[in-house]
Amino acid sequence: MQYNKSFYQIKSNETIFEKVKKEVNSIGYYSLPFQDTTNVKKFAKDVKQSHIAVIGIGGSTLGTFAIYQFLKRTNDFTKKLHFFESTDPTDIKQRVKKLDLEDTIFLVISKSGTTIETISIFKYLSSLVTMSKNNCVIVSETDSTLTAFAKQNGMQTFEIPKNVGGRFSVFSNVGLLPLAILGVNIDELLQGAKEVHNSFFNEDKYYDILMEKARFMIENKNRFNINVVFSYSASLEGFNKWYIQLWGESLGKININGTKQALTPIGLIGPVDQHSFLQLIAQGKRDKTVTFIKVANFEDDTKIPKNTLNGFDELTYLDNLSFAKLIDEQANATIQSIKDLSDIPYDIITINKVDEFNIAKLMYSYQLLTSVVGKFVQIDTYNQPGVEAGKIILKEKLNNKV
């Protein structure tokens, strides 16, 4: 008699937690909040250029962009941060126009050191301005082709640890270097991540939150397989993009029993998407969970003025209302409408303040949540074989000039 199965037992929280704790010894992102930032801060302090050009893609840029976009509206950064990610030629040229090439420091970021998009853009920019130790820094693994190039040309290098995957690398040199040069307080970033780390591994507040959320998602994944993040701040659009990569690339896998796992991420911005995707959530198929993210303190008291337009007497309740209050009430109204339906699972995350500490707490908690969910569904959370297949095909086509 032979017996085969394509299902697995959902483990206890205690078992999953033990598995996560064992990963700490081999998966590098867990320890990043505790690193020494002295060298990064020292280098950043000496950068004179006014423009920072980050050349990278995916995990090499999305986390940095998420933090930058969240903080830039409430900070007067004296330097300008630019991202070169796409091989779209019109996009590249438009971004180059925003640079003063002679007043730019170029940060080339690639874990492998051979990322096609990154090296292609690097080669192009090198035709426009001479790359040297005075204006170019390499962030890569210590033994990559890119690092070897840097050493041959006397360029400064910063390491990406081999055990830190791209989409988990925002709190490594990948994110800390450009953000430190920009003027972000990277120690406060790491402090926010550290608070979540300690709370989780001490089985305190974040342990309860993340375990409960992960377990619900796994126990209900066949019914609610779409996970929507509904962020009520335009400054969180970058976070949404980062979350989509983190969630999709980490959890869209085949597990140890050969079963395809599919927890699909969607990122929305409120109130904009109240006028589009909310209709699908409210009256569409019940296959979605929703996480609402609110900002408690925008540190902005801009108000809707009174008596600037005639003929809107029915909207006088808007007079002298702050936009911060308005967007908060828009979030509350949407949440209430979902709550009243009684059959859509939702939760609410409130960011206390727009600063480094709080965005790091949010991002690190999502990294931990991703790891926990990965353990529940018994996959390798940190590889991406589906992505690698396309890279192999592309290289073969380009080599054959097809």
Coordinates of C-alpha atoms in Angstrom, one line a residue, residues 65-240:
F65 CA 12.1 54.8 -1.5
A66 CA 9.4 53.8 1.0
I67 CA 11.2 55.5 3.9
Y68 CA 12.2 58.5 1.8
Q69 CA 8.7 59.1 0.5
F70 CA 7.2 58.8 4.0
L71 CA 9.7 61.3 5.5
K72 CA 10.2 63.8 2.8
R73 CA 7.0 65.8 3.3
T74 CA 7.9 66.7 6.9
N75 CA 11.6 67.1 6.5
D76 CA 13.6 69.8 4.7
F77 CA 16.3 67.6 3.3
T78 CA 19.0 69.7 1.6
K79 CA 20.1 67.0 -0.7
K80 CA 17.9 65.4 -3.5
L81 CA 17.5 61.7 -3.8
H82 CA 16.9 60.1 -7.2
F83 CA 16.2 56.5 -8.2
F84 CA 17.3 54.8 -11.4
E85 CA 15.4 51.5 -11.6
S86 CA 13.7 51.1 -14.9
T87 CA 15.3 50.3 -18.3
D88 CA 12.6 52.4 -19.9
P89 CA 14.7 54.8 -22.0
T90 CA 12.3 57.7 -21.7
D91 CA 12.3 57.3 -17.9
I92 CA 16.1 57.2 -17.7
K93 CA 16.4 60.4 -19.7
Q94 CA 13.8 62.3 -17.7
R95 CA 15.6 61.3 -14.5
V96 CA 19.0 62.4 -15.9
K97 CA 17.6 65.8 -16.6
K98 CA 16.8 66.3 -12.9
L99 CA 20.5 65.7 -12.0
D100 CA 23.5 68.0 -12.0
L101 CA 25.8 65.2 -13.1
E102 CA 28.9 67.0 -11.8
D103 CA 27.2 67.4 -8.4
T104 CA 25.9 63.9 -8.0
I105 CA 27.1 60.9 -5.9
F106 CA 26.1 57.6 -7.6
L107 CA 25.3 54.7 -5.4
V108 CA 25.3 51.4 -7.4
I109 CA 23.4 48.8 -5.4
S110 CA 23.2 45.1 -6.5
K111 CA 23.5 42.1 -4.1
S112 CA 24.7 39.8 -6.9
G113 CA 26.7 42.5 -8.6
T114 CA 25.4 41.4 -12.1
T115 CA 21.8 42.6 -12.1
I116 CA 21.0 43.4 -15.7
E117 CA 18.9 46.5 -15.1
T118 CA 21.4 48.0 -12.7
I119 CA 24.5 47.3 -14.7
S120 CA 22.8 48.5 -17.9
I121 CA 21.9 51.9 -16.3
F122 CA 25.3 52.1 -14.7
K123 CA 27.0 51.7 -18.0
Y124 CA 24.8 54.3 -19.6
L125 CA 25.4 56.9 -16.9
S126 CA 29.1 56.2 -17.1
S127 CA 29.0 57.4 -20.7
L128 CA 27.6 60.7 -19.4
V129 CA 29.9 61.4 -16.5
T130 CA 33.2 59.9 -15.5
M131 CA 32.7 57.4 -12.6
S132 CA 35.5 57.5 -10.0
K133 CA 36.2 57.1 -6.3
N134 CA 35.1 60.8 -6.0
N135 CA 31.5 60.3 -7.1
C136 CA 30.7 56.5 -7.1
V137 CA 30.1 54.1 -4.3
I138 CA 29.3 50.3 -4.7
V139 CA 27.0 48.4 -2.4
S140 CA 27.2 44.7 -3.0
E141 CA 28.4 41.3 -1.7
T142 CA 32.1 41.3 -0.9
D143 CA 32.9 38.8 -3.7
S144 CA 30.7 40.1 -6.5
T145 CA 31.8 41.3 -9.9
L146 CA 30.6 44.8 -8.9
T147 CA 32.7 44.9 -5.8
A148 CA 35.7 43.7 -7.8
F149 CA 35.1 46.5 -10.2
A150 CA 35.0 49.0 -7.3
K151 CA 38.3 47.7 -5.9
Q152 CA 40.0 48.0 -9.3
N153 CA 39.0 51.6 -9.5
G154 CA 39.6 52.6 -5.9
M155 CA 36.0 53.1 -5.1
Q156 CA 34.4 53.0 -1.7
T157 CA 32.4 49.8 -1.1
F158 CA 29.8 48.8 1.5
E159 CA 28.8 45.2 2.0
I160 CA 25.4 43.5 1.6
P161 CA 25.7 40.3 3.8
K162 CA 25.1 37.1 1.9
N163 CA 22.4 36.0 4.3
V164 CA 20.3 39.2 3.8
G165 CA 17.9 38.9 0.8
G166 CA 17.1 42.0 -1.3
R167 CA 13.5 42.5 -0.1
F168 CA 14.7 42.1 3.5
S169 CA 17.7 44.5 3.1
V170 CA 16.2 47.9 3.8
F171 CA 17.9 48.1 7.2
S172 CA 21.3 47.0 5.8
N173 CA 23.7 49.3 3.9
V174 CA 21.3 49.1 1.0
G175 CA 18.9 51.5 2.8
L176 CA 21.1 53.0 5.5
L177 CA 23.7 54.5 3.2
P178 CA 21.5 56.6 0.9
L179 CA 19.3 57.6 3.7
A180 CA 22.2 58.7 5.9
I181 CA 23.6 60.7 3.1
L182 CA 20.2 62.3 2.6
G183 CA 20.1 63.3 6.3
V184 CA 17.8 60.7 7.8
N185 CA 18.5 59.6 11.4
I186 CA 19.4 56.0 10.7
D187 CA 19.9 55.2 14.4
E188 CA 16.2 56.1 15.0
L189 CA 15.3 53.8 12.1
L190 CA 17.1 50.9 13.7
Q191 CA 15.7 51.8 17.1
G192 CA 12.2 51.4 15.7
A193 CA 13.1 48.0 14.2
K194 CA 14.8 47.0 17.4
E195 CA 11.7 47.7 19.5
V196 CA 9.6 45.4 17.3
H197 CA 12.3 42.7 17.3
N198 CA 12.7 42.7 21.0
S199 CA 8.9 42.7 21.6
F200 CA 8.4 39.8 19.3
F201 CA 11.2 37.6 20.5
N202 CA 10.4 38.3 24.1
E203 CA 6.9 37.1 23.3
D204 CA 5.4 40.4 24.2
K205 CA 3.0 42.7 22.3
Y206 CA 4.2 42.2 18.8
Y207 CA 4.4 38.4 19.3
D208 CA 0.7 38.4 20.1
I209 CA -0.2 40.7 17.2
L210 CA 1.9 38.9 14.5
M211 CA 1.1 35.4 15.6
E212 CA -2.6 36.1 15.7
K213 CA -2.6 37.8 12.3
A214 CA -0.4 35.1 10.6
R215 CA -2.5 32.3 12.0
F216 CA -5.8 33.8 10.8
M217 CA -4.4 34.3 7.3
I218 CA -3.2 30.7 7.1
E219 CA -6.3 29.1 8.6
N220 CA -8.4 31.1 6.1
K221 CA -6.1 31.3 3.1
N222 CA -8.3 29.3 0.8
R223 CA -11.2 31.7 1.4
F224 CA -9.3 35.0 1.9
N225 CA -6.3 34.7 -0.3
I226 CA -6.0 38.4 -1.2
N227 CA -4.5 40.7 1.4
V228 CA -5.2 44.4 0.9
V229 CA -3.2 47.2 2.6
F230 CA -5.3 50.4 2.5
S231 CA -3.0 53.2 3.6
Y232 CA -4.5 56.5 4.4
S233 CA -1.6 58.8 3.5
A234 CA -0.1 59.5 0.2
S235 CA 3.3 59.3 1.9
L236 CA 2.8 55.5 2.3
E237 CA 2.5 54.8 -1.4
G238 CA 6.2 53.7 -1.4
F239 CA 5.5 51.5 1.5
N240 CA 2.7 49.9 -0.4

